[in-house]
Backbone as JSON, one array per atom type, in Angstrom:
{
  "sequence": "MTIKLIATDMDGTLLRDDRTFDYARMEDLLDELDAKGIRFVAASGNQYKKLRSYFNPVNPDRVTYVSDNGALVMNHDEVIAESTITRQQIDRVIAWNNSVNPGMENLIVLSGHNGAYVSNHATPEIIGMVKQFYPVVHQVEKFKNIEDNIFRFTFVWEQGIDVHQHIQQLRAEFGEELHTTGSGFGTVDILAPGVNKRTGLEQLGDIWGIKPEEMAAFGDNGNDLEMLRYVKYPFVMPNAEDFMKVRIDNLAVNDNNHNGVLDTIEALLAGAFDDNASKIFDK",
  "N": [[-36.47, 4.64, 9.61], [-35.91, 1.5, 8.3], [-35.05, -1.7, 9.0], [-34.23, -4.92, 7.98], [-32.39, -6.9, 7.96], [-29.46, -7.79, 9.67], [-26.03, -7.94, 9.65], [-22.94, -9.32, 10.8], [-19.42, -9.27, 11.12], [-17.03, -11.48, 12.71], [-14.37, -12.08, 14.23], [-12.67, -9.65, 16.02], [-14.85, -8.05, 15.9], [-17.85, -8.89, 16.51], [-16.93, -10.83, 18.29], [-15.19, -10.92, 21.37], [-11.73, -10.48, 22.37], [-11.09, -12.9, 23.49], [-12.57, -14.61, 22.03], [-15.28, -14.92, 22.65], [-18.69, -13.88, 23.33], [-21.3, -11.85, 24.79], [-23.47, -14.01, 25.83], [-26.01, -14.15, 27.05], [-27.12, -11.6, 26.59], [-27.09, -11.66, 23.81], [-28.92, -13.69, 23.3], [-31.3, -12.56, 24.24], [-31.41, -10.42, 22.46], [-31.67, -11.72, 19.99], [-34.21, -12.77, 20.37], [-35.68, -10.38, 20.29], [-35.1, -9.5, 17.7], [-36.24, -11.58, 16.22], [-38.92, -11.17, 16.87], [-39.39, -8.8, 15.56], [-39.03, -9.51, 12.97], [-36.49, -9.44, 11.82], [-33.63, -10.52, 10.2], [-30.68, -12.25, 11.29], [-27.28, -12.34, 10.59], [-24.2, -14.0, 10.48], [-21.19, -13.11, 9.22], [-18.21, -14.11, 7.98], [-14.66, -14.87, 7.75], [-14.21, -17.32, 8.75], [-14.51, -20.94, 8.68], [-17.58, -22.72, 7.99], [-18.41, -24.65, 9.99], [-16.87, -23.89, 12.21], [-17.69, -21.26, 12.52], [-20.42, -21.58, 13.05], [-20.22, -22.9, 15.49], [-19.59, -20.94, 17.34], [-22.02, -19.93, 18.09], [-23.32, -21.85, 19.52], [-24.05, -21.62, 22.31], [-26.38, -20.08, 22.12], [-28.2, -21.26, 20.48], [-27.49, -22.25, 17.44], [-29.06, -22.43, 15.13], [-30.57, -20.2, 14.94], [-29.28, -18.34, 13.55], [-28.01, -17.15, 10.42], [-25.46, -18.01, 8.06], [-22.68, -16.59, 6.49], [-19.97, -17.83, 5.35], [-16.37, -18.5, 5.09], [-15.54, -16.07, 3.97], [-17.63, -15.42, 2.23], [-17.79, -17.47, 0.4], [-19.3, -19.69, 1.03], [-22.63, -20.0, 1.8], [-24.95, -20.53, 4.28], [-28.0, -21.76, 5.68], [-29.8, -22.96, 8.32], [-28.39, -25.41, 8.06], [-28.68, -25.81, 5.38], [-27.43, -25.5, 2.12], [-27.17, -22.44, 0.69], [-25.73, -21.02, -1.21], [-22.66, -21.58, -2.97], [-19.21, -21.16, -3.77], [-16.43, -22.22, -5.45], [-12.83, -22.69, -5.82], [-10.7, -23.73, -8.49], [-8.72, -26.71, -9.12], [-6.66, -26.14, -10.9], [-6.36, -23.4, -10.52], [-5.53, -23.37, -7.86], [-3.05, -24.68, -8.12], [-1.69, -22.76, -9.66], [-1.55, -20.58, -7.9], [0.04, -21.64, -5.87], [2.39, -22.07, -7.35], [3.02, -19.41, -7.95], [3.57, -18.5, -5.34], [5.83, -20.03, -4.74], [7.63, -18.92, -6.47], [7.94, -16.23, -5.7], [8.4, -16.39, -3.05], [10.53, -18.21, -2.16], [11.62, -19.37, 0.13], [9.49, -20.29, 1.52], [8.19, -18.9, 3.7], [5.73, -18.58, 4.7], [2.52, -19.86, 5.76], [0.34, -22.2, 4.24], [-3.09, -22.66, 3.95], [-5.82, -24.55, 3.02], [-9.28, -24.26, 2.66], [-12.02, -26.34, 2.86], [-15.02, -28.33, 2.11], [-14.79, -30.57, 3.79], [-13.07, -29.88, 5.82], [-9.98, -28.28, 6.9], [-6.85, -27.97, 5.15], [-3.43, -28.62, 5.4], [0.15, -28.63, 4.84], [1.97, -31.74, 5.16], [4.33, -31.25, 6.37], [3.98, -29.47, 8.33], [4.47, -28.35, 11.66], [3.72, -29.68, 14.99], [3.12, -27.45, 16.57], [2.27, -25.57, 14.71], [0.03, -26.89, 13.7], [-1.55, -26.88, 16.0], [-2.05, -24.14, 16.19], [-3.53, -23.7, 13.83], [-5.79, -25.2, 14.39], [-7.14, -23.59, 16.14], [-8.74, -22.08, 14.58], [-9.92, -23.74, 12.71], [-12.02, -26.47, 12.9], [-11.53, -29.12, 11.98], [-8.59, -30.51, 10.84], [-6.58, -31.5, 8.21], [-3.56, -33.11, 7.28], [-1.59, -33.08, 4.4], [0.28, -34.53, 1.69], [0.52, -33.48, -0.91], [-1.07, -30.65, -2.15], [-2.48, -30.68, -4.52], [-3.62, -33.16, -4.67], [-5.84, -33.24, -3.08], [-9.1, -34.29, -2.43], [-11.69, -32.67, -2.47], [-14.12, -30.02, -2.31], [-12.86, -26.85, -2.64], [-13.06, -23.86, -0.97], [-11.56, -21.67, -0.2], [-8.34, -20.27, -0.35], [-5.7, -19.76, 1.74], [-3.09, -17.67, 2.79], [-0.8, -17.44, 5.45], [1.05, -15.2, 7.18], [3.79, -14.26, 9.38], [2.93, -12.66, 12.48], [2.74, -9.14, 12.49], [3.8, -8.72, 9.99], [3.41, -6.75, 7.11], [0.76, -7.27, 5.19], [-0.32, -6.05, 2.99], [1.29, -5.53, 0.76], [1.59, -8.06, -0.3], [-1.01, -8.63, -1.0], [-1.4, -6.78, -3.05], [0.48, -7.74, -4.9], [-0.57, -10.27, -5.52], [-3.04, -9.52, -6.63], [-2.14, -8.15, -8.86], [-0.98, -10.25, -10.25], [-3.06, -12.14, -10.71], [-5.31, -10.74, -11.39], [-8.64, -10.38, -12.41], [-9.23, -13.0, -12.26], [-9.18, -14.29, -9.81], [-10.29, -13.54, -6.46], [-8.75, -11.5, -4.13], [-8.09, -10.83, -0.73], [-7.37, -9.15, 2.36], [-7.53, -10.64, 5.59], [-7.13, -10.22, 8.25], [-5.03, -10.8, 11.19], [-2.56, -11.3, 9.96], [-3.16, -12.64, 7.58], [-4.0, -13.61, 4.21], [-6.6, -14.02, 2.01], [-7.73, -15.98, -0.72], [-10.15, -16.22, -3.16], [-12.86, -17.48, -5.23], [-13.56, -15.68, -8.28], [-15.12, -12.51, -7.84], [-16.27, -13.14, -5.39], [-17.24, -12.4, -2.15], [-18.09, -11.03, 1.1], [-20.18, -9.33, 0.57], [-21.44, -10.48, -1.7], [-22.55, -12.69, -0.51], [-24.53, -11.5, 1.12], [-26.08, -10.36, -0.9], [-27.09, -12.65, -2.16], [-28.65, -13.74, -0.11], [-30.43, -11.62, 0.24], [-31.79, -11.67, -2.19], [-33.2, -14.06, -1.94], [-34.78, -13.65, 0.34], [-36.11, -11.33, -0.22], [-35.05, -8.82, 0.53], [-33.74, -5.59, 0.48], [-30.6, -3.79, -0.05], [-30.9, -1.32, 1.14], [-32.26, -1.93, 3.38], [-30.6, -3.1, 5.16], [-28.12, -3.6, 7.73], [-24.69, -3.57, 8.8], [-21.67, -4.82, 10.33], [-18.14, -4.47, 10.8], [-14.5, -4.89, 10.77], [-12.25, -5.08, 9.21], [-10.34, -5.34, 6.08], [-11.59, -7.35, 4.55], [-14.21, -6.92, 5.06], [-15.08, -4.73, 3.72], [-16.47, -4.67, 1.19], [-18.98, -5.64, 1.94], [-19.75, -3.72, 3.87], [-19.87, -1.42, 2.33], [-21.99, -2.04, 0.76], [-24.4, -2.14, 2.24], [-26.99, -0.02, 3.64], [-26.67, 0.89, 6.23], [-23.82, 0.94, 7.55], [-21.31, -0.04, 9.93], [-18.21, 0.51, 11.4], [-15.8, -0.95, 13.58], [-14.56, 0.61, 16.58], [-12.06, -0.36, 17.3], [-10.87, -1.02, 14.93], [-8.41, -0.85, 12.25], [-6.95, 2.27, 11.14], [-7.34, 2.75, 8.39], [-9.78, 1.61, 7.81], [-11.58, 3.26, 9.13], [-11.41, 5.53, 7.69], [-12.6, 4.81, 5.32], [-15.18, 4.0, 6.02], [-17.69, 5.83, 7.5], [-19.25, 5.61, 9.85], [-19.06, 4.78, 13.25], [-19.21, 1.96, 15.45], [-20.86, 1.77, 18.65], [-19.24, 0.92, 20.79], [-16.06, -0.81, 21.29], [-14.89, -4.12, 20.21], [-14.33, -5.58, 22.53], [-16.03, -4.57, 24.37], [-18.73, -5.09, 23.92], [-19.56, -3.85, 21.51], [-20.99, -4.38, 19.08], [-23.43, -5.49, 19.97], [-24.37, -3.39, 21.62], [-24.7, -1.38, 19.69], [-26.6, -2.46, 17.93], [-28.8, -2.62, 19.67], [-29.13, 0.11, 20.09], [-29.81, 0.92, 17.51], [-32.29, -0.38, 17.2], [-33.68, 0.96, 19.1], [-34.02, 3.39, 17.99], [-31.95, 5.26, 18.0], [-30.38, 6.23, 15.99], [-30.19, 8.12, 12.94], [-31.44, 8.21, 9.5], [-29.06, 8.23, 8.15], [-27.41, 6.71, 9.56], [-26.27, 8.12, 11.62], [-25.55, 9.08, 14.92], [-28.14, 9.98, 17.12], [-28.03, 12.09, 19.54], [-29.69, 13.13, 21.48], [-31.57, 11.33, 22.2]],
  "CA": [[-35.43, 3.64, 9.37], [-36.41, 0.13, 8.25], [-33.98, -2.69, 8.9], [-34.75, -6.28, 7.91], [-31.26, -7.83, 8.05], [-28.26, -7.28, 10.32], [-24.9, -8.86, 9.46], [-21.75, -8.93, 11.54], [-18.17, -10.01, 11.14], [-16.83, -12.11, 14.01], [-13.1, -11.73, 14.89], [-12.45, -8.21, 16.12], [-16.12, -7.33, 15.71], [-18.75, -9.41, 17.54], [-16.17, -11.59, 19.28], [-14.14, -10.31, 22.18], [-10.42, -11.05, 22.04], [-11.06, -14.3, 23.94], [-13.47, -15.3, 21.1], [-16.61, -15.12, 23.24], [-19.5, -12.68, 23.39], [-22.26, -11.91, 25.88], [-24.49, -14.94, 25.34], [-27.34, -13.81, 27.58], [-27.61, -10.44, 25.84], [-27.34, -12.07, 22.43], [-30.16, -14.46, 23.26], [-32.4, -11.58, 24.35], [-31.44, -9.64, 21.23], [-32.25, -12.57, 18.94], [-35.66, -12.79, 20.61], [-36.24, -9.12, 19.81], [-35.0, -9.48, 16.24], [-37.27, -12.49, 15.72], [-40.24, -10.54, 17.03], [-39.48, -7.72, 14.58], [-38.85, -10.06, 11.63], [-35.18, -9.04, 11.32], [-32.7, -11.64, 10.06], [-29.35, -12.03, 11.85], [-26.32, -13.06, 9.75], [-22.78, -13.96, 10.83], [-20.42, -13.1, 7.97], [-16.86, -14.26, 8.51], [-13.7, -15.69, 7.04], [-14.18, -18.64, 9.36], [-15.27, -22.03, 8.07], [-18.96, -22.81, 8.47], [-18.55, -25.38, 11.26], [-16.31, -23.07, 13.28], [-18.57, -20.1, 12.66], [-21.64, -22.04, 13.7], [-19.93, -23.31, 16.87], [-19.59, -19.77, 18.22], [-23.39, -19.64, 18.5], [-23.9, -22.99, 20.25], [-24.74, -21.23, 23.56], [-27.65, -19.36, 21.9], [-28.87, -22.03, 19.44], [-26.93, -21.8, 16.16], [-30.06, -22.41, 14.06], [-31.22, -18.89, 14.89], [-28.36, -17.47, 12.81], [-27.63, -17.53, 9.06], [-24.0, -17.92, 8.0], [-21.88, -16.33, 5.29], [-18.67, -18.3, 5.81], [-15.26, -18.46, 4.14], [-15.56, -14.75, 3.31], [-18.66, -15.34, 1.2], [-17.76, -18.61, -0.52], [-20.33, -20.66, 1.41], [-23.75, -19.38, 2.51], [-25.74, -21.62, 4.85], [-29.13, -21.43, 6.55], [-30.34, -24.21, 8.88], [-27.62, -26.51, 7.46], [-28.98, -25.89, 3.95], [-26.54, -24.7, 1.3], [-27.84, -21.41, -0.1], [-24.85, -20.74, -2.35], [-21.25, -21.9, -2.73], [-18.31, -20.82, -4.87], [-15.16, -22.91, -5.22], [-11.72, -22.42, -6.71], [-10.36, -24.96, -9.2], [-7.39, -27.29, -8.87], [-5.7, -25.4, -11.72], [-6.1, -22.12, -9.86], [-4.72, -23.67, -6.67], [-1.68, -24.95, -8.59], [-1.08, -21.51, -10.11], [-1.24, -19.76, -6.73], [1.2, -22.26, -5.23], [3.56, -21.78, -8.19], [3.34, -18.0, -7.71], [4.19, -18.39, -4.02], [7.17, -20.61, -4.81], [8.51, -18.04, -7.24], [8.21, -14.96, -5.0], [8.67, -16.7, -1.65], [11.15, -19.54, -2.26], [11.9, -19.93, 1.44], [8.22, -20.74, 2.11], [8.11, -18.3, 5.02], [4.33, -18.45, 5.08], [1.75, -21.1, 5.88], [-0.78, -22.31, 3.31], [-4.24, -23.41, 4.45], [-6.95, -24.63, 2.09], [-10.54, -24.49, 3.38], [-12.96, -27.09, 2.04], [-16.2, -28.9, 2.75], [-14.46, -31.59, 4.79], [-12.09, -29.41, 6.78], [-8.86, -27.49, 6.42], [-5.74, -28.79, 4.68], [-2.1, -28.03, 5.49], [1.22, -29.55, 4.44], [2.38, -32.71, 6.19], [5.55, -30.74, 7.0], [3.6, -28.55, 9.41], [4.85, -28.83, 12.99], [2.6, -29.75, 15.93], [2.78, -26.1, 17.02], [1.48, -24.95, 13.65], [-1.27, -27.57, 13.68], [-2.31, -26.36, 17.13], [-2.5, -22.8, 15.86], [-4.57, -23.79, 12.81], [-6.99, -25.75, 15.0], [-7.89, -22.53, 16.81], [-9.65, -21.47, 13.6], [-10.54, -24.78, 11.89], [-12.31, -27.63, 13.77], [-10.95, -30.35, 11.44], [-7.39, -30.19, 10.08], [-5.94, -32.64, 7.55], [-2.23, -32.89, 6.72], [-1.5, -33.74, 3.1], [1.59, -34.46, 1.04], [0.41, -32.56, -2.04], [-2.36, -29.99, -2.19], [-3.18, -31.01, -5.76], [-4.28, -34.45, -4.52], [-6.99, -33.13, -2.19], [-10.39, -34.59, -3.04], [-12.68, -31.89, -1.74], [-14.41, -28.72, -2.88], [-12.09, -25.85, -1.91], [-13.68, -22.54, -0.99], [-10.67, -20.56, 0.12], [-6.9, -20.51, -0.26], [-5.23, -18.75, 2.7], [-1.69, -17.51, 3.19], [-0.63, -16.89, 6.79], [2.39, -14.7, 7.45], [4.04, -13.98, 10.79], [2.31, -11.45, 13.0], [3.57, -7.95, 12.3], [4.12, -8.55, 8.58], [2.44, -5.96, 6.37], [0.31, -8.15, 4.1], [-0.88, -5.29, 1.88], [2.12, -5.69, -0.43], [1.28, -9.38, -0.87], [-2.33, -8.51, -1.63], [-1.22, -6.08, -4.33], [1.19, -8.64, -5.81], [-1.51, -11.29, -5.98], [-4.02, -8.89, -7.52], [-1.45, -7.87, -10.13], [-0.71, -11.52, -10.93], [-4.25, -12.9, -11.08], [-6.34, -9.86, -11.92], [-10.03, -10.7, -12.11], [-9.42, -14.46, -12.23], [-9.41, -14.66, -8.42], [-10.5, -12.4, -5.56], [-7.78, -11.5, -3.05], [-8.46, -9.87, 0.32], [-6.79, -9.35, 3.68], [-8.54, -11.16, 6.5], [-6.7, -10.02, 9.63], [-4.1, -11.74, 11.81], [-1.49, -11.63, 9.04], [-3.62, -13.6, 6.58], [-4.53, -13.17, 2.93], [-7.52, -15.03, 1.47], [-7.96, -16.01, -2.16], [-11.45, -16.84, -3.4], [-13.33, -17.45, -6.61], [-13.77, -14.3, -8.72], [-16.37, -11.86, -7.48], [-16.82, -13.68, -4.15], [-16.91, -11.68, -0.92], [-19.23, -11.04, 2.01], [-21.29, -8.64, -0.08], [-22.19, -11.41, -2.55], [-23.38, -13.5, 0.38], [-25.73, -10.73, 1.48], [-26.9, -10.23, -2.1], [-27.79, -13.91, -2.38], [-29.7, -13.84, 0.91], [-31.43, -10.6, -0.06], [-32.62, -12.15, -3.3], [-34.09, -15.12, -1.44], [-35.7, -13.14, 1.35], [-36.74, -10.08, -0.66], [-34.53, -7.72, 1.34], [-32.88, -4.7, -0.3], [-29.48, -3.26, 0.74], [-31.39, -0.19, 1.92], [-32.89, -2.46, 4.59], [-29.57, -3.91, 5.82], [-27.04, -3.0, 8.51], [-23.57, -4.51, 8.9], [-20.55, -4.45, 11.21], [-16.89, -5.09, 10.43], [-13.3, -4.23, 11.28], [-11.06, -5.31, 8.38], [-10.51, -5.17, 4.64], [-12.52, -8.31, 3.97], [-15.58, -6.47, 5.35], [-15.38, -3.48, 3.03], [-17.54, -4.82, 0.18], [-20.24, -5.78, 2.67], [-20.08, -2.45, 4.51], [-20.23, -0.45, 1.29], [-23.22, -2.5, 0.12], [-25.58, -1.9, 3.05], [-27.27, 1.39, 3.92], [-26.26, 1.24, 7.59], [-22.57, 0.25, 7.87], [-20.6, 0.4, 11.12], [-16.87, -0.04, 11.6], [-15.51, -1.02, 15.0], [-13.55, 1.57, 17.03], [-10.76, -1.03, 17.38], [-10.37, -1.3, 13.58], [-7.29, -0.03, 11.79], [-7.38, 3.59, 10.71], [-7.79, 2.79, 7.0], [-11.2, 1.27, 7.78], [-12.35, 4.4, 9.61], [-11.42, 6.49, 6.59], [-13.5, 4.32, 4.27], [-16.54, 3.9, 6.56], [-17.84, 6.97, 8.4], [-19.98, 5.36, 11.1], [-18.41, 3.92, 14.24], [-20.04, 1.28, 16.44], [-20.91, 2.49, 19.93], [-18.07, 0.51, 21.58], [-15.19, -1.73, 20.58], [-15.3, -5.52, 20.28], [-14.21, -6.11, 23.89], [-17.04, -3.94, 25.22], [-20.08, -5.34, 23.37], [-19.87, -2.81, 20.56], [-22.03, -4.77, 18.13], [-24.7, -5.62, 20.69], [-24.8, -2.05, 22.03], [-25.13, -0.6, 18.53], [-27.87, -3.02, 17.45], [-29.84, -2.18, 20.59], [-29.37, 1.53, 19.82], [-30.55, 0.98, 16.24], [-33.67, -0.79, 17.44], [-34.31, 1.97, 19.96], [-34.17, 4.63, 17.23], [-30.91, 6.22, 18.38], [-29.66, 6.65, 14.79], [-31.04, 8.62, 11.88], [-31.37, 7.45, 8.28], [-27.69, 8.19, 7.67], [-26.69, 5.94, 10.59], [-25.6, 9.05, 12.53], [-26.13, 8.99, 16.26], [-29.01, 11.05, 17.6], [-27.56, 12.08, 20.92], [-30.67, 13.6, 22.45], [-32.59, 10.31, 22.44]],
  "C": [[-36.04, 2.25, 9.42], [-35.24, -0.82, 8.04], [-34.6, -4.08, 8.95], [-33.64, -7.33, 8.01], [-30.08, -7.11, 8.7], [-27.18, -8.34, 10.19], [-23.7, -8.38, 10.26], [-20.59, -9.86, 11.25], [-17.98, -10.58, 12.56], [-15.55, -11.63, 14.69], [-12.88, -10.23, 14.86], [-13.71, -7.39, 16.01], [-17.13, -7.8, 16.76], [-17.97, -10.09, 18.66], [-15.23, -10.7, 20.07], [-12.82, -11.0, 21.84], [-10.27, -12.49, 22.51], [-12.02, -15.17, 23.12], [-14.78, -15.75, 21.76], [-17.4, -13.83, 23.03], [-20.52, -12.86, 24.51], [-23.46, -12.74, 25.42], [-25.9, -14.58, 25.82], [-27.93, -12.63, 26.82], [-27.93, -10.81, 24.4], [-28.65, -12.83, 22.33], [-31.37, -13.54, 23.34], [-32.54, -10.78, 23.05], [-32.03, -10.44, 20.08], [-33.76, -12.7, 19.11], [-36.32, -11.53, 20.05], [-36.2, -9.05, 18.29], [-36.05, -10.4, 15.62], [-38.65, -11.85, 15.76], [-40.47, -9.44, 15.99], [-39.29, -8.21, 13.14], [-37.52, -9.67, 11.0], [-34.25, -10.25, 11.32], [-31.33, -11.27, 10.64], [-28.36, -12.94, 11.13], [-24.91, -12.89, 10.32], [-21.99, -14.11, 9.54], [-18.94, -13.05, 8.31], [-15.96, -15.02, 7.55], [-13.61, -17.09, 7.59], [-14.92, -19.67, 8.52], [-16.64, -22.12, 8.72], [-19.05, -23.49, 9.83], [-17.99, -24.58, 12.43], [-17.22, -21.89, 13.57], [-19.84, -20.47, 13.42], [-21.4, -22.36, 15.19], [-19.92, -22.13, 17.84], [-20.98, -19.5, 18.79], [-24.07, -20.81, 19.21], [-24.6, -22.58, 21.54], [-26.08, -20.55, 23.35], [-28.5, -20.03, 20.83], [-28.44, -21.55, 18.06], [-27.92, -21.75, 15.01], [-30.79, -21.07, 13.97], [-30.42, -17.89, 14.04], [-28.17, -18.03, 11.4], [-26.16, -17.21, 8.88], [-23.49, -17.65, 6.6], [-20.45, -16.65, 5.7], [-17.63, -18.24, 4.71], [-15.27, -17.19, 3.3], [-16.51, -14.68, 2.13], [-18.74, -16.54, 0.28], [-18.83, -19.65, -0.21], [-21.39, -19.96, 2.26], [-24.69, -20.49, 2.96], [-26.86, -21.07, 5.73], [-29.78, -22.72, 7.01], [-29.71, -25.44, 8.21], [-27.97, -26.74, 5.99], [-28.03, -24.97, 3.19], [-27.37, -23.74, 0.45], [-27.04, -21.11, -1.36], [-23.43, -21.17, -1.98], [-20.45, -21.6, -3.99], [-16.94, -21.4, -4.56], [-14.09, -22.42, -6.18], [-11.23, -23.75, -7.28], [-8.97, -25.46, -8.8], [-6.32, -26.53, -9.66], [-5.36, -24.05, -11.08], [-5.25, -22.31, -8.61], [-3.27, -23.9, -7.08], [-0.98, -23.66, -8.99], [-0.7, -20.62, -8.93], [-0.03, -20.32, -5.99], [2.47, -21.98, -6.02], [3.99, -20.33, -8.02], [4.07, -17.85, -6.38], [5.61, -18.93, -4.03], [8.15, -19.67, -5.51], [8.88, -16.77, -6.48], [8.61, -15.19, -3.55], [9.33, -18.07, -1.57], [11.47, -20.18, -0.92], [10.67, -20.47, 2.14], [8.08, -20.24, 3.55], [6.67, -18.05, 5.45], [3.68, -19.83, 5.14], [0.61, -21.06, 4.87], [-1.86, -23.17, 3.96], [-5.32, -23.38, 3.38], [-8.2, -24.98, 2.9], [-11.54, -25.16, 2.46], [-14.15, -27.6, 2.81], [-15.84, -29.77, 3.94], [-13.39, -31.17, 5.77], [-11.04, -28.53, 6.14], [-7.69, -28.41, 6.09], [-4.44, -27.99, 4.78], [-1.07, -29.08, 5.08], [1.54, -30.53, 5.55], [3.72, -32.34, 6.83], [5.24, -29.79, 8.15], [3.91, -29.16, 10.77], [3.61, -28.94, 13.89], [2.17, -28.37, 16.42], [1.91, -25.4, 15.98], [0.09, -25.57, 13.58], [-2.15, -27.06, 14.82], [-2.86, -24.98, 16.86], [-3.65, -22.84, 14.86], [-5.87, -24.28, 13.43], [-7.77, -24.73, 15.83], [-8.96, -21.94, 15.89], [-10.43, -22.5, 12.78], [-10.77, -26.02, 12.76], [-11.63, -28.9, 13.3], [-9.78, -29.96, 10.54], [-6.78, -31.47, 9.53], [-4.55, -32.23, 7.07], [-2.09, -33.72, 5.45], [-0.1, -33.58, 2.53], [1.59, -33.46, -0.1], [-0.99, -31.97, -2.08], [-3.16, -30.39, -3.43], [-3.94, -32.33, -5.67], [-5.49, -34.42, -3.6], [-8.28, -33.4, -2.96], [-11.49, -33.93, -2.22], [-12.96, -30.63, -2.55], [-13.71, -27.66, -2.03], [-12.71, -24.48, -2.1], [-12.66, -21.41, -0.92], [-9.23, -21.04, 0.24], [-6.34, -19.4, 0.63], [-3.72, -18.82, 2.88], [-1.67, -16.91, 4.58], [0.84, -16.48, 6.95], [2.55, -14.45, 8.95], [3.34, -12.69, 11.22], [3.27, -10.27, 12.85], [3.96, -7.71, 10.87], [3.02, -7.74, 7.9], [2.0, -6.76, 5.14], [-0.19, -7.38, 2.89], [-0.04, -5.43, 0.61], [1.85, -7.03, -1.1], [-0.07, -9.35, -1.58], [-2.18, -7.85, -3.01], [-0.5, -6.96, -5.35], [0.25, -9.7, -6.38], [-2.55, -10.71, -6.93], [-3.4, -8.57, -8.87], [-1.24, -9.14, -10.93], [-1.98, -12.16, -11.48], [-5.42, -12.04, -11.55], [-7.73, -10.24, -11.45], [-10.29, -12.21, -12.04], [-9.76, -14.95, -10.82], [-9.62, -13.38, -7.6], [-9.55, -12.54, -4.38], [-8.15, -10.44, -2.02], [-7.69, -10.18, 1.59], [-7.88, -9.75, 4.66], [-8.14, -11.02, 7.96], [-5.74, -11.08, 10.09], [-3.0, -12.19, 10.84], [-1.87, -12.6, 7.94], [-4.11, -12.9, 5.33], [-5.36, -14.3, 2.37], [-7.68, -14.86, -0.03], [-9.21, -16.83, -2.42], [-11.77, -16.83, -4.88], [-13.63, -16.0, -7.0], [-15.13, -13.76, -8.32], [-16.99, -12.32, -6.18], [-16.32, -12.86, -2.97], [-18.16, -11.69, -0.04], [-20.44, -10.31, 1.42], [-22.11, -9.62, -0.92], [-23.04, -12.34, -1.71], [-24.65, -12.79, 0.78], [-26.64, -10.54, 0.29], [-27.73, -11.49, -2.33], [-28.92, -14.09, -1.35], [-30.8, -12.82, 0.65], [-32.35, -11.02, -1.19], [-33.64, -13.18, -2.83], [-35.17, -14.56, -0.53], [-36.43, -11.86, 0.93], [-36.33, -8.89, 0.18], [-33.54, -6.91, 0.51], [-31.71, -4.21, 0.57], [-29.88, -2.06, 1.58], [-32.04, -0.62, 3.23], [-31.91, -3.32, 5.39], [-28.61, -3.03, 6.62], [-25.92, -4.05, 8.63], [-22.46, -3.92, 9.74], [-19.28, -5.16, 10.74], [-15.7, -4.31, 10.95], [-12.1, -4.34, 10.34], [-11.4, -5.23, 6.9], [-11.48, -6.13, 4.0], [-13.98, -7.99, 4.29], [-16.01, -5.3, 4.46], [-16.5, -3.62, 2.01], [-18.9, -4.9, 0.85], [-20.67, -4.44, 3.26], [-20.5, -1.4, 3.49], [-21.56, -0.8, 0.62], [-24.46, -2.08, 0.9], [-25.77, -0.4, 3.31], [-26.72, 1.82, 5.27], [-25.0, 0.46, 7.96], [-21.91, 0.83, 9.12], [-19.24, -0.29, 11.19], [-16.56, 0.02, 13.09], [-14.45, 0.02, 15.39], [-12.15, 0.96, 17.12], [-10.17, -1.36, 16.01], [-9.17, -0.42, 13.26], [-7.83, 1.26, 11.17], [-7.91, 3.61, 9.28], [-9.27, 2.43, 6.88], [-12.05, 2.47, 8.19], [-12.39, 5.51, 8.57], [-12.46, 6.1, 5.56], [-14.96, 4.23, 4.71], [-16.71, 4.95, 7.65], [-18.36, 6.59, 9.78], [-19.24, 4.38, 12.0], [-19.46, 3.23, 15.11], [-19.9, 1.99, 17.77], [-19.69, 2.18, 20.79], [-17.23, -0.46, 20.76], [-15.63, -3.17, 20.81], [-15.23, -6.09, 21.69], [-15.24, -5.51, 24.85], [-18.42, -3.95, 24.54], [-20.51, -4.3, 22.34], [-20.98, -3.15, 19.59], [-23.38, -4.84, 18.83], [-25.25, -4.25, 21.1], [-25.36, -1.28, 20.84], [-26.44, -1.13, 17.96], [-29.01, -2.57, 18.36], [-30.17, -0.7, 20.37], [-30.13, 1.72, 18.52], [-32.02, 0.67, 16.46], [-34.43, 0.23, 18.28], [-34.48, 3.31, 19.25], [-33.13, 5.68, 17.54], [-30.06, 6.68, 17.21], [-30.65, 7.17, 13.77], [-30.85, 7.79, 10.61], [-30.0, 7.44, 7.62], [-26.79, 7.43, 8.64], [-25.86, 6.86, 11.49], [-26.33, 9.02, 13.87], [-26.98, 10.21, 16.57], [-28.8, 11.15, 19.11], [-28.63, 12.51, 21.94], [-31.75, 12.57, 22.72], [-32.16, 9.43, 23.61]]
}
C-alpha cells in the first residue's frame, strides 16, 4: 500500500461536535506524514479562512485546503485553482427560489473571496448563526450588487428538513449548468459546473504527481461522495447517514467524536489495512 496524499472532510469527520480535534495527536501525525512525504489536505464546504483557522493550533501552513466544496484550492496562501459562479447564474437561482419558495423559508448565503453575504433583512440571531461558519459576514440589500468573486451559493433550511427533494429540484432545473450537492446541517450548495472535492484533489494530484491510487480520503456526507469514489482508499465515518455507508464500503475505525480520522490514519500508516482498505485484524 502506497499513500502519498490523505484528505479529510471537517464537520462530522475530523472535527468533533464541538468543532475541535486532538491537536497534540494531529501535530505528531503531521510530523510523521512529513517524514514519509505524505500530503495532508482538508477538504470542506467551509470558506478558506474558516477552514484554515481550525488548524491554527498545529500551524495551518502544514495543511493544504480544498475549500468551498472544491471551488477554491489553496496551499501556503497561494491560489492553486478557483471556480466561480456568474452573476447571471446567481440571479437565476434566486428567481428559482422565489418561484418555488415564495415565503422565503430558507436562508441564502453567498461565499466569496471577501467573506459571506446575506440579506440585510437577516436578524441578529441569524447573523450569529452564520458567523459560526463564516469569519466575515456582510449584509447586503441586493445580491446582484455584490462586487466579489462568488464561489458558492448556499441555501440553509431549518434543521430536520429533508433537503434531498430540493437537491433534485435544483438538478432538474439547472442540469449541467451548475453543480448541486447537500452539505449537511440542512444546507444545499450550488457551485460552478463540474466543481466538487474530487476536482480539488485532481488539481493537486496533477501538480504534485500523485495518482488517485495513492490517495486516501475521509467523509460523512453527500458532498464527499465524488472525493471518496475518486481515491483508492475511501473511508466513511461511522456517524454518517446510512446512505453513505451503502455507497462507501470502508468505515473509519471510530466516529468523529472519538478521533476516528486520526485513529484510522495511524492504522493505515501501521499497515493495519490491505490494498482494498479492509482491516487486517491480526496485526
